[in-house]
Each structure stands twice: as C-alpha cells, then as structure tokens.
PDB file of C-alpha atoms in Angstrom:
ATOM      1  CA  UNK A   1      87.813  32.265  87.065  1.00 55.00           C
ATOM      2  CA  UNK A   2      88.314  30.007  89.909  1.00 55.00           C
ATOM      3  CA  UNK A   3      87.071  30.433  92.781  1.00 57.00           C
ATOM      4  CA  UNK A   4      88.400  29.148  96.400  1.00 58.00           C
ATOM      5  CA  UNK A   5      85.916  27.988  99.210  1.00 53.00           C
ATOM      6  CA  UNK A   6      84.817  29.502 102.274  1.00 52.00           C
ATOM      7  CA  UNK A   7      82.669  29.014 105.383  1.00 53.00           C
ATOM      8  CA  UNK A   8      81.589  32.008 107.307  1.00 54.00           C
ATOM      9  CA  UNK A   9      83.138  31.027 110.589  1.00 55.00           C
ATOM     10  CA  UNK A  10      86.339  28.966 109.430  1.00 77.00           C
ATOM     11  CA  UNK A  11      89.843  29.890 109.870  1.00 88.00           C
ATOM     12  CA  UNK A  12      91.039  30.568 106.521  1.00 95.00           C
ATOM     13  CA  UNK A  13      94.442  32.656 105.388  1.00 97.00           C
ATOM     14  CA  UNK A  14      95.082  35.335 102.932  1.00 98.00           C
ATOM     15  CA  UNK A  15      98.086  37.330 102.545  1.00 98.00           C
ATOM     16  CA  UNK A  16      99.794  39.401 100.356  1.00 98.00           C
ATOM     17  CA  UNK A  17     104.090  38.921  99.563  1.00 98.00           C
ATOM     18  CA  UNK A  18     106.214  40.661  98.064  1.00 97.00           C
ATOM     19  CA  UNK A  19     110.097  42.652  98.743  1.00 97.00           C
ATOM     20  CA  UNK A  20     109.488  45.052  99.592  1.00 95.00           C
ATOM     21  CA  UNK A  21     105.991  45.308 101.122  1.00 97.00           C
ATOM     22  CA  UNK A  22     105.415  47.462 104.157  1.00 94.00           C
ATOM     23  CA  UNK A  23     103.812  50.273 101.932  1.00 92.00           C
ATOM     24  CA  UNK A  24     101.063  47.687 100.468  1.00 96.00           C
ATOM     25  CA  UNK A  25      97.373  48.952 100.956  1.00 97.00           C
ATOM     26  CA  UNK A  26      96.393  44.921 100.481  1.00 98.00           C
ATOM     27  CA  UNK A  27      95.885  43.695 103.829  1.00 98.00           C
ATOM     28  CA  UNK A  28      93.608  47.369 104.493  1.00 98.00           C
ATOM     29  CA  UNK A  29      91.594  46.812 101.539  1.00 98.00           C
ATOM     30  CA  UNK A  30      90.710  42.665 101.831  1.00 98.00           C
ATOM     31  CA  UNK A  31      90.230  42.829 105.930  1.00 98.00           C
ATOM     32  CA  UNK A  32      87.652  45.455 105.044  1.00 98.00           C
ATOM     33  CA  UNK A  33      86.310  43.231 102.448  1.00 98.00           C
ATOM     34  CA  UNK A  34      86.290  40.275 105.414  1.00 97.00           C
ATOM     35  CA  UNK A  35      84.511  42.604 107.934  1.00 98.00           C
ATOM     36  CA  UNK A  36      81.787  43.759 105.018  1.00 98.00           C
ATOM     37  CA  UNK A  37      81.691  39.883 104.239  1.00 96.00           C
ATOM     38  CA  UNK A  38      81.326  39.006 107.738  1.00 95.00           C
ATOM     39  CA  UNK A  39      83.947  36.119 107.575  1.00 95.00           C
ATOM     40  CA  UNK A  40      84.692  36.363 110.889  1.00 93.00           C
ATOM     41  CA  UNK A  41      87.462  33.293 110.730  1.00 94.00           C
ATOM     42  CA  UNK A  42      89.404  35.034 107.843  1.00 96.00           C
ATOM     43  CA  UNK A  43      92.691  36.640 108.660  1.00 97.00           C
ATOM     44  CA  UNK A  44      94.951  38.518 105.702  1.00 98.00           C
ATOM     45  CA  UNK A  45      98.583  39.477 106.737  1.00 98.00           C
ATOM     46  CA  UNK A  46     101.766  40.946 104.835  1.00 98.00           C
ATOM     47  CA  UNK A  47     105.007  39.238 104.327  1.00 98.00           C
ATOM     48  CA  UNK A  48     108.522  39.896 102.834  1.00 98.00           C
ATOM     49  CA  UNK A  49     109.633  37.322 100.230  1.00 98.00           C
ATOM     50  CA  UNK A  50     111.660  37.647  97.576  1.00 98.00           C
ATOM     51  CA  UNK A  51     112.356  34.766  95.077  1.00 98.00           C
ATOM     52  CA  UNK A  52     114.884  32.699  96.599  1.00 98.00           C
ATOM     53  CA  UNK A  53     112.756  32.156  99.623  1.00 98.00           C
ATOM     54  CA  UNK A  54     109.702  32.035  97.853  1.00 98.00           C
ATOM     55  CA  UNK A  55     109.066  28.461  97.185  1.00 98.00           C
ATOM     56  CA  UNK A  56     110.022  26.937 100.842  1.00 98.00           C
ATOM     57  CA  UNK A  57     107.309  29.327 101.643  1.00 98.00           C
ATOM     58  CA  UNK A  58     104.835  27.934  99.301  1.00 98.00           C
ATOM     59  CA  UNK A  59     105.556  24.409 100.468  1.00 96.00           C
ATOM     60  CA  UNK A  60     105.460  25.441 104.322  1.00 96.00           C
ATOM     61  CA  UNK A  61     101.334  26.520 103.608  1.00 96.00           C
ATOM     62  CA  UNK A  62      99.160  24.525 105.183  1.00 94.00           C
ATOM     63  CA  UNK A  63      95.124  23.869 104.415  1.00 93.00           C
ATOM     64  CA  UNK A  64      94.114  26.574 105.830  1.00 94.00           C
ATOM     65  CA  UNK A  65      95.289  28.929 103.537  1.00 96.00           C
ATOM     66  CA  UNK A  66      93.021  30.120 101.041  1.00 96.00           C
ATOM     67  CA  UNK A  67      95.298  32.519  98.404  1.00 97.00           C
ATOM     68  CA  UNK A  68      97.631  34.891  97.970  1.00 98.00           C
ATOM     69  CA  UNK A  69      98.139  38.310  96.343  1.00 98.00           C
ATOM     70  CA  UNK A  70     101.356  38.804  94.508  1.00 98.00           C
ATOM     71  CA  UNK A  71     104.022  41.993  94.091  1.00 96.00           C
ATOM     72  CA  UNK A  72     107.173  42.385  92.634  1.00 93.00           C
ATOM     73  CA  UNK A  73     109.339  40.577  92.513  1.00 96.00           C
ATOM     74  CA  UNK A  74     107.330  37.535  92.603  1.00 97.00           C
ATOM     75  CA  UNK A  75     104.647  38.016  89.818  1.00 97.00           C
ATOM     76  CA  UNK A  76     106.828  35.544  87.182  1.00 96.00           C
ATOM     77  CA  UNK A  77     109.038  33.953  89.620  1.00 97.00           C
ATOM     78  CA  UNK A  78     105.570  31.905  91.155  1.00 98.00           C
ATOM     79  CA  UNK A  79     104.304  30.838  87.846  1.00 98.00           C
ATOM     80  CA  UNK A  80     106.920  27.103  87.944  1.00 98.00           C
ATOM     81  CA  UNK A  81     105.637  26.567  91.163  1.00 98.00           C
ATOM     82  CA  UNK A  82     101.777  26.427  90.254  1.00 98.00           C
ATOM     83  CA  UNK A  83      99.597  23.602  88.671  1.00 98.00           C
ATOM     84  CA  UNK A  84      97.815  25.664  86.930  1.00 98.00           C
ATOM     85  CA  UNK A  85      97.598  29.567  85.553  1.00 98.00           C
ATOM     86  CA  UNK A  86      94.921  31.034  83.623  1.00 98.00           C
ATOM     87  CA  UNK A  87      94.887  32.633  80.148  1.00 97.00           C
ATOM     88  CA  UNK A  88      95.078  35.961  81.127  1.00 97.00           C
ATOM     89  CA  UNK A  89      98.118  35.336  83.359  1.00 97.00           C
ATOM     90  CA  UNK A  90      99.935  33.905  80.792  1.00 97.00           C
ATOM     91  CA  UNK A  91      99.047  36.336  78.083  1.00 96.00           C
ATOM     92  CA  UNK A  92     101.842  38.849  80.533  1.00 95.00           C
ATOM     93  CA  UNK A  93     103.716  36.267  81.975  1.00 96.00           C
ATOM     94  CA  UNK A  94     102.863  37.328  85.467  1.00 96.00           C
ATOM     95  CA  UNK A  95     100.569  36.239  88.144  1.00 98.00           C
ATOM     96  CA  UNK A  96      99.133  38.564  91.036  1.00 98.00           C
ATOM     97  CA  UNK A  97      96.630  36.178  92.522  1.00 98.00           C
ATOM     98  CA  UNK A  98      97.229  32.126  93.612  1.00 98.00           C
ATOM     99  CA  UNK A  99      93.998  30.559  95.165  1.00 98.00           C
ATOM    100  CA  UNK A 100      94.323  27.255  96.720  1.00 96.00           C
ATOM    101  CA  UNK A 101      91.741  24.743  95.772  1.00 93.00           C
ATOM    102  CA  UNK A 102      89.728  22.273  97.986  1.00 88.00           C
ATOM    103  CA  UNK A 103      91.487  19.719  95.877  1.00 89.00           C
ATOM    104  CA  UNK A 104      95.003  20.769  96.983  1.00 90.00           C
ATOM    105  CA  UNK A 105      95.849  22.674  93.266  1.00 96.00           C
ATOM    106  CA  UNK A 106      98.088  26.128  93.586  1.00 97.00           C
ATOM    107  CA  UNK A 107      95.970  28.236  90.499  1.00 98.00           C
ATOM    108  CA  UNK A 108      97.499  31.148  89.499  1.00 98.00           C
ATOM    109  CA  UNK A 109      95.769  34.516  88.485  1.00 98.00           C
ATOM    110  CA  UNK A 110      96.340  38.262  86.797  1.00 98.00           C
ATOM    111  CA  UNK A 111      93.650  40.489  88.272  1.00 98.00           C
ATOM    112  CA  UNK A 112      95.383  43.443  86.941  1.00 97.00           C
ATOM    113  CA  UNK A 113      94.518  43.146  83.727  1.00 98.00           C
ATOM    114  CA  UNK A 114      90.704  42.898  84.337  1.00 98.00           C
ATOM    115  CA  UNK A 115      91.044  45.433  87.285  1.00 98.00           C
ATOM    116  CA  UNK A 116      92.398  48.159  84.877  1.00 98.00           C
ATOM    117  CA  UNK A 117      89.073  47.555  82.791  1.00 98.00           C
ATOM    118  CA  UNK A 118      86.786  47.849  85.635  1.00 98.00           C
ATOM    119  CA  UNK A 119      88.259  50.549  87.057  1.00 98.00           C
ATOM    120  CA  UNK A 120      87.933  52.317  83.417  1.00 98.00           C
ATOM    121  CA  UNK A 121      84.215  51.459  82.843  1.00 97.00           C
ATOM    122  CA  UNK A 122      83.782  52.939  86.203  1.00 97.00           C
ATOM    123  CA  UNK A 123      84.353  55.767  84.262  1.00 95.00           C
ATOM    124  CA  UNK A 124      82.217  55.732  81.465  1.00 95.00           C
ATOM    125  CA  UNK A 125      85.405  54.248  79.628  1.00 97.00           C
ATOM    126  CA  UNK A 126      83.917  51.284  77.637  1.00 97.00           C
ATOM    127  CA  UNK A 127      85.644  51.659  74.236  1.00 98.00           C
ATOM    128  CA  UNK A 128      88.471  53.948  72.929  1.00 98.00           C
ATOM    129  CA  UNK A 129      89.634  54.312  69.393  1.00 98.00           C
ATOM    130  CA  UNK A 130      93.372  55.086  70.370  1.00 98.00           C
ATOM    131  CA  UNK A 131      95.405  55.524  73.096  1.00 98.00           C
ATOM    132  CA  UNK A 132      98.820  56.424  74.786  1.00 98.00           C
ATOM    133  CA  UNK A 133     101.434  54.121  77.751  1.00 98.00           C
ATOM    134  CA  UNK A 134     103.839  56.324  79.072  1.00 98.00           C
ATOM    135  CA  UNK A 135     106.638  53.972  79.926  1.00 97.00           C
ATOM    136  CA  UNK A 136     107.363  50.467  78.790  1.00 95.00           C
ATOM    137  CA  UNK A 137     107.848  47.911  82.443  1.00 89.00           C
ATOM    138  CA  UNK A 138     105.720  45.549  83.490  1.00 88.00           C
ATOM    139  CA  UNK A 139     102.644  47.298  84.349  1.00 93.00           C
ATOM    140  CA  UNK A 140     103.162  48.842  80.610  1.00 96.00           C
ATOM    141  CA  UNK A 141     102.497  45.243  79.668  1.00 95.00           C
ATOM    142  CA  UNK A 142      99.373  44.874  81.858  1.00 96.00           C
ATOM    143  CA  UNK A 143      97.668  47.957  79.994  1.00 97.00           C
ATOM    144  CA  UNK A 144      98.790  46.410  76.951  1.00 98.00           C
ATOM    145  CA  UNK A 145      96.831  43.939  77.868  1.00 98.00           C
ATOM    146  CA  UNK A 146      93.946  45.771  78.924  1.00 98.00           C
ATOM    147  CA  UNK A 147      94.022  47.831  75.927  1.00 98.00           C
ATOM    148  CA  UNK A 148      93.468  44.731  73.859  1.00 98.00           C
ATOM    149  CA  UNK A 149      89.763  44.665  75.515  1.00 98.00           C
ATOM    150  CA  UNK A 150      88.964  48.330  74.386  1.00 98.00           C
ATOM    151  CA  UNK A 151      90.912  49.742  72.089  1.00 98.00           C
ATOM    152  CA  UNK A 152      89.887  48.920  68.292  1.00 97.00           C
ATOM    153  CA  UNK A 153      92.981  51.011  66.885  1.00 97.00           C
ATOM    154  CA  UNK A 154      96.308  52.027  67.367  1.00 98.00           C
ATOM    155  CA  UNK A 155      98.491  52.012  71.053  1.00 98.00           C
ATOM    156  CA  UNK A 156     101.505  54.102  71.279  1.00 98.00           C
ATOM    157  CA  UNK A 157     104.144  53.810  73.456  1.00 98.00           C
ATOM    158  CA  UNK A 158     106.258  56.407  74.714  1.00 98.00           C
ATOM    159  CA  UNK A 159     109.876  54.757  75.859  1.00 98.00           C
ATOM    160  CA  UNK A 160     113.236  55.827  76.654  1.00 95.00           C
ATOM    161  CA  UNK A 161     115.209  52.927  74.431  1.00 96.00           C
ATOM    162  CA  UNK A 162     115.024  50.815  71.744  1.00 96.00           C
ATOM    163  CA  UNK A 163     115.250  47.999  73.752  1.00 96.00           C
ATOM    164  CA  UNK A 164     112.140  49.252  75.467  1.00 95.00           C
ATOM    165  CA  UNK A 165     110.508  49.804  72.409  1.00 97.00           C
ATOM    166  CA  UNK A 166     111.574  46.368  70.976  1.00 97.00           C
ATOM    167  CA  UNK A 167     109.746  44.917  74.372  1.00 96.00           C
ATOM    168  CA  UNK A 168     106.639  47.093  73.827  1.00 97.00           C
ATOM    169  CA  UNK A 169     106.236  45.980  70.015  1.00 97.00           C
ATOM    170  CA  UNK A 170     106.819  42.533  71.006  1.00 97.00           C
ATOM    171  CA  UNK A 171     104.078  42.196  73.726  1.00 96.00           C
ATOM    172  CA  UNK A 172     101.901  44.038  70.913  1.00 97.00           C
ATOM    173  CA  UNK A 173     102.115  41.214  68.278  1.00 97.00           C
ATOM    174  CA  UNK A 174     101.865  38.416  71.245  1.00 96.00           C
ATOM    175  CA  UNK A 175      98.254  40.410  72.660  1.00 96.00           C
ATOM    176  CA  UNK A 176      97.144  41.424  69.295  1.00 96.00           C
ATOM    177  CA  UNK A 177      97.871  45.078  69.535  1.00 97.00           C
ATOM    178  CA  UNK A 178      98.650  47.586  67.226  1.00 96.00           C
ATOM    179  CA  UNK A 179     101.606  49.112  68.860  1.00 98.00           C
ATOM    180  CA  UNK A 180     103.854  52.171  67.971  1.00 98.00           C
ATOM    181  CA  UNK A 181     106.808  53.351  69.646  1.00 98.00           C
ATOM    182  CA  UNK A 182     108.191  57.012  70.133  1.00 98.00           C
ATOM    183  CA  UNK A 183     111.007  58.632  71.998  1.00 98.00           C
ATOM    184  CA  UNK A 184     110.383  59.690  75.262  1.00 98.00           C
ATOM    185  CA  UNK A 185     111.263  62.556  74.305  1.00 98.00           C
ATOM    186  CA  UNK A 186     107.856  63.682  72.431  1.00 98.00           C
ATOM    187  CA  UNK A 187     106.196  62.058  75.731  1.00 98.00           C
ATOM    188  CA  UNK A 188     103.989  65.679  75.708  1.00 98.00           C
ATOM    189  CA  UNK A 189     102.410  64.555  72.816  1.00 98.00           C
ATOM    190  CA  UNK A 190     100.937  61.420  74.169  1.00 98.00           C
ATOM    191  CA  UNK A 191      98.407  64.254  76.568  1.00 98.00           C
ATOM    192  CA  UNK A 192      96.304  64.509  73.259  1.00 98.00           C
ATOM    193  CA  UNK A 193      95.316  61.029  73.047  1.00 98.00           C
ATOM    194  CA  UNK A 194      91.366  59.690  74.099  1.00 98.00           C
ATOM    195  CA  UNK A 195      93.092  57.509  76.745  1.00 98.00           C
ATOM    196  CA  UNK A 196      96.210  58.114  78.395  1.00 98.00           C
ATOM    197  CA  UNK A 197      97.795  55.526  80.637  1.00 98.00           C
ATOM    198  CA  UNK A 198     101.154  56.611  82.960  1.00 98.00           C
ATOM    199  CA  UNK A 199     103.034  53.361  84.228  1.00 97.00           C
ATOM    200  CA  UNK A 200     105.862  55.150  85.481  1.00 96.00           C
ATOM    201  CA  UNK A 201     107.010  55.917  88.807  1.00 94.00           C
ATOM    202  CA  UNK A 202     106.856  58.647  90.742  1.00 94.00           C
ATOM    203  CA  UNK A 203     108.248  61.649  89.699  1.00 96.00           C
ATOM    204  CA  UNK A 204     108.792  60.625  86.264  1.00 97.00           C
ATOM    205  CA  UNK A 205     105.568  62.914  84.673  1.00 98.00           C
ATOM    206  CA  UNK A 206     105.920  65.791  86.745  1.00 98.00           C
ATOM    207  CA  UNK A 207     107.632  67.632  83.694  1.00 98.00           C
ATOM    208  CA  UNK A 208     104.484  66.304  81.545  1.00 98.00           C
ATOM    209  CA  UNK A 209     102.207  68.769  83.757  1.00 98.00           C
ATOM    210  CA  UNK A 210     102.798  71.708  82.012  1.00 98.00           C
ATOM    211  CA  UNK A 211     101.913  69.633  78.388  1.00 98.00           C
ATOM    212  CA  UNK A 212      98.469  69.055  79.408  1.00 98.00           C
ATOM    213  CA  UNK A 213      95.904  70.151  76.824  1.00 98.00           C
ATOM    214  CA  UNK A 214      93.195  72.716  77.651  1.00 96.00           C
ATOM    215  CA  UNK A 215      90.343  69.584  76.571  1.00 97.00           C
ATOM    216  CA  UNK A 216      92.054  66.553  78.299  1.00 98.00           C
ATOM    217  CA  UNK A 217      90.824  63.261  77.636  1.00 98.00           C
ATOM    218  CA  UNK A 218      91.435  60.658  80.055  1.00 98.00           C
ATOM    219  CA  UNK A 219      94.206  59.974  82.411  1.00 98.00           C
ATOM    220  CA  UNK A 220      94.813  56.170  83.767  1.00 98.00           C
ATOM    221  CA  UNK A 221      97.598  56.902  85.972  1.00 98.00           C
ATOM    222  CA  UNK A 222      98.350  53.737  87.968  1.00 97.00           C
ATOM    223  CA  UNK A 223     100.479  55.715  90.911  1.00 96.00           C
ATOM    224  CA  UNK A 224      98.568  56.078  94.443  1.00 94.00           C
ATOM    225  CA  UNK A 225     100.733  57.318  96.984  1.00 92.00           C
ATOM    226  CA  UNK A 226     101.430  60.192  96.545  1.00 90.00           C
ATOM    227  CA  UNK A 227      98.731  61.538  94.945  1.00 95.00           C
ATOM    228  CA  UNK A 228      97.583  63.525  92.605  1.00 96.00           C
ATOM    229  CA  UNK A 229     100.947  63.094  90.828  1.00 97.00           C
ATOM    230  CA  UNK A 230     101.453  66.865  89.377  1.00 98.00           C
ATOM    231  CA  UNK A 231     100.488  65.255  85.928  1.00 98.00           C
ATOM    232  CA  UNK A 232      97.184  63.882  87.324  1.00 98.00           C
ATOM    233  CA  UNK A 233      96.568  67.267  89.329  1.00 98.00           C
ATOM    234  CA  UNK A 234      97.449  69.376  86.274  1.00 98.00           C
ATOM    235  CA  UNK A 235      94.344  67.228  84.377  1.00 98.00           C
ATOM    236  CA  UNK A 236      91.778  67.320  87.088  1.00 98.00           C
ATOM    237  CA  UNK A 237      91.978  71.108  86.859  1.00 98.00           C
ATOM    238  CA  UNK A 238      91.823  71.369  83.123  1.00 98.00           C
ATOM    239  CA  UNK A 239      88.430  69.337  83.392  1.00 98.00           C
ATOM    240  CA  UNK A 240      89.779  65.931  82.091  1.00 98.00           C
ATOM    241  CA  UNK A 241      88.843  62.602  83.854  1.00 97.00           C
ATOM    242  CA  UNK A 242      91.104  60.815  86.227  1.00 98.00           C
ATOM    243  CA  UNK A 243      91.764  56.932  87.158  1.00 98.00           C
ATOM    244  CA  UNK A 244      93.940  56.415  89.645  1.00 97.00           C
ATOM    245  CA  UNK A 245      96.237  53.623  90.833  1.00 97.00           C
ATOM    246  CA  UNK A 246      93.831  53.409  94.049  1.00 98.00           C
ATOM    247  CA  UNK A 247      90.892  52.593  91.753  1.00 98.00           C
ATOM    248  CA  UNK A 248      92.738  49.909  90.145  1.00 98.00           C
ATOM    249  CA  UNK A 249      94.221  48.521  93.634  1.00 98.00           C
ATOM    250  CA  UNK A 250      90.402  48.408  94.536  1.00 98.00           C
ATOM    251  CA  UNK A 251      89.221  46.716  91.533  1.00 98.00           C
ATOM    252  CA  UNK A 252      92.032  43.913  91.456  1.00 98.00           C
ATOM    253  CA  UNK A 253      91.751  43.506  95.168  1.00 98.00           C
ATOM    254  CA  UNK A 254      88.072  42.906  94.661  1.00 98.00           C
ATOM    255  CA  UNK A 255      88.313  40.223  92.096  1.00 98.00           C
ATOM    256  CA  UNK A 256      91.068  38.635  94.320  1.00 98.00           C
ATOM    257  CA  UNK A 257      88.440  38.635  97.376  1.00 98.00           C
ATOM    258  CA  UNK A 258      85.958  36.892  95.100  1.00 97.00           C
ATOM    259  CA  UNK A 259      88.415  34.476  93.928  1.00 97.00           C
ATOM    260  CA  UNK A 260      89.814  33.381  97.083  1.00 97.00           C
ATOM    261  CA  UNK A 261      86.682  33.400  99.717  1.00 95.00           C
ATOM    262  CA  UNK A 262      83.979  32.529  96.418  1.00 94.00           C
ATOM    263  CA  UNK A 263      81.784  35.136  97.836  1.00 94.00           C
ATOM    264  CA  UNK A 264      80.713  37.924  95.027  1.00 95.00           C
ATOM    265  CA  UNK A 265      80.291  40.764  95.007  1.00 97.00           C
ATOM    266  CA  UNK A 266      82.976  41.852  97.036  1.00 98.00           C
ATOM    267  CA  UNK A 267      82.192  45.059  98.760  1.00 98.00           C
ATOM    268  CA  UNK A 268      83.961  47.297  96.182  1.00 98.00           C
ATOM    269  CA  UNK A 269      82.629  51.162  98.112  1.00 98.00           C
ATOM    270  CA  UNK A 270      83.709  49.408 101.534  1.00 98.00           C
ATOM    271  CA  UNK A 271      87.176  48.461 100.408  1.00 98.00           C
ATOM    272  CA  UNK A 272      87.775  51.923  98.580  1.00 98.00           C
ATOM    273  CA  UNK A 273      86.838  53.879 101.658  1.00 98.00           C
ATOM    274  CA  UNK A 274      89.195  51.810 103.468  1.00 98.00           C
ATOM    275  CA  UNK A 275      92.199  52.947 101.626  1.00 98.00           C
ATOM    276  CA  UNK A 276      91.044  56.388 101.216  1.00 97.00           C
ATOM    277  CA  UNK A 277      91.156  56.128 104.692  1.00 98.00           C
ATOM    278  CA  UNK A 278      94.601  54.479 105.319  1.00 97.00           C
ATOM    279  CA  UNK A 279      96.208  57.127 102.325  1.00 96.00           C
ATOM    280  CA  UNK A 280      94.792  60.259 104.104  1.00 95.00           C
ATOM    281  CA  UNK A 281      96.417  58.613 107.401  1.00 94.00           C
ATOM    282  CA  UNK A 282      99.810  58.323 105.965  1.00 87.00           C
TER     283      UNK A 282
END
C-alpha cells in the first residue's frame, strides 16, 4: 500500500470526483476523519468530472494535493493517466483511490475490494464455503474479487443475460474463482446461500423480500441510501446478519484516509457516526 505524506498543520487537498456526485457521503466521512486526525491544514471537497474533462483536471493539480477518491465513471477511465496502479486495482480494472507521492508519481488504488473484507470480518465473516452476487456490473466484479479472499468453494451469479453471465465467468477464471451463472429468474434461490452479496440498484430486490428464508445467512448488500432496502429489512427481521453499503463506504474511505494523509488507524467509529449522521439528515 502506498502511503502519501502529511504534516499536521500543512495545507494538503483531498477530494472525491465523479458525474454525478452531489449524493456522495465522501467528503462527510474523510473531513471527520481530518477533525479526529487533527490535520487541521487538510481540506476534502467534491467535484463533477466525467471522462473527457478528466485528465486537464489531473494535469491542473498542483503539490498540494494529496489524493483522490474515485466514482463512476472514472474508476477505468484514470488508470492511462497514472504511473503506477497496484495489483489489486488491476485484478478489476478499476481504481477508486490515486495518492500523489512526494516524488511527483500519480499511484492508483482499489479500496473496494479490501473494504468489502473488512467490513465482512466486522462481522464475524472470516471464511465462507459458498456464496451468492445478485447482479453482474462492476461492483459484481469487486465482490468477485473479494470473494477470492474468503470463499474456498463455489460463487454463483445470478444475471439477467448471457452476456452478463459470459462477463461474470470471465472475471472468475481471471481472479481464480469458481463461478456459476443462473437466470435471474431463480434469483430467490440465491437467499439460501452462507453469504449473499446484492450489487444491484435500488429497487431491483424488493421482489426478493418475500424469498427470504426463515434461518438467513448473511446479507452484503452494498446499497446505503435508502436504507434498509426491503430485501435487507425483510433479513434483519428474520434474524439474519446485515452489511450494508455504509459499512463498506466506511471501510474503503478509511483505507483511503490512511493512504493519502499516512496516518493509521483512521478513525473508523468517528467516520461511521458521521454518515449515520448525514443519512438520518437526508
């Protein structure tokens, strides 16, 4: 991991890009970070790129910038413009996190993948034997990913094409996954598996709330606002366990802290109170 530098009283820049990117919870949960941190100098801001305009931005940074937090569209559209990505970037082909280097270098980062982790050992969620994706985009790629940390058997994923499917069974072989597709269709009887994650967005489950098993597992469902999605509601009240897409904002946005101001560890209970805070204000 590389890590950027930081003084306690410097100016330094953060921000977080992406079109669109009004709703994101990033600059919330890093300025908490910065006040926990007491780095008094360090400022993080939002703004709307997409990728035409995206490298005349990167060239208009100046040393005072420290690093940058990534969203769609921009997540495979920076990677030509770095010096250097890591391996777990480039295992998805997408980078969320670019931390400028004392030495000038743009380094390029996927926090995602090692946020979903964290935020599943904060559950007791160390090692599962199986488990289900519902939906097949690119944050079906990042729990792929994931997956291939703790899961010693088969994934399957739940799709609504072939094409889909082909994508899913492709990023399987390149992460070393044992991956099955099914129609969406039988998406009900993904509910039964030890680990369930939901990539989809909003809305799509909803008809999945009525499938949920009277023993639920574990649901990894990476939506946040708003929440509980009815599938996620549905599972709290049959007793099963619940990760949601706040707990793996706060995990990736804590890794990104550490990365980009080299202070560790970043205050992980300050930052999620934050955006519980800033979702129950919305």
């Amino acid at each position: 991991m590389v890590k950027g530098r930081w003084l306690l009283n410097s100016q330094c820049r953060a921000a977080v890009m992406g079109k669109p990117i009004a709703h994101s919870l990033s600059p919330v949960l890093h300025r908490a970070a910065y006040e926990e941190l007491k780095l008094t100098g360090w400022t993080y801001d939002r703004f709307e790129v997409d990728e035409a305009a995206l490298p005349e931005f990167l060239k208009e940074l100046g040393p005072e910038w420290a690093g940058l937090s990534l969203t769609m569209p921009l997540k495979r559209a920076v990677i030509p413009l770095l010096d250097e990505i890591s391996e777990t970037a480039a295992s998805v082909e997408a980078v969320n996190t670019v931390v400028f280097t004392e030495d000038g270098r743009r380094v390029g980062d996927n926090t995602d993948i090692p946020g979903m982790v964290a935020a599943l050992r904060e559950r007791g969620i160390e090692q599962v034997d199986s488990a289900a994706i519902l939906g097949a985009g690119a944050t079906a790629s990042s729990a792929l990913a994931a997956l291939a940390r703790i899961c010693t058997g088969e994934v399957v994923a739940y799709v609504r094409s072939e094409a889909r499917a082909a994508e899913m069974r492709q990023w399987g072989e390149r992460l070393d996954v044992e991956v099955r597709t099914a129609d969406w269709a039988d998406a009900d009887r993904a509910l039964h598996a030890p680990l369930v994650i939901a990539t989809t967005p909003a809305g799509t489950t909803d008809a999945l709330a009525t499938a949920v098993p009277e023993r639920p597992a574990t649901l990894f469902d990476v939506l946040y606002d708003p929440w509980p999605t009815a599938l996620a509601a549905r599972w709290s009240m049959f007793g099963g366990a619940v990760v949601s897409g706040l707990d793996l904002l706060v995990h990736q946005a804590v890794l990104q802290v550490e990365q980009m101001t080299g202070r560790a560890p970043a205050p992980l209970d300050a930052m999620r109170k934050a955006g519980e805070r800033a979702l129950a204000a919305r």
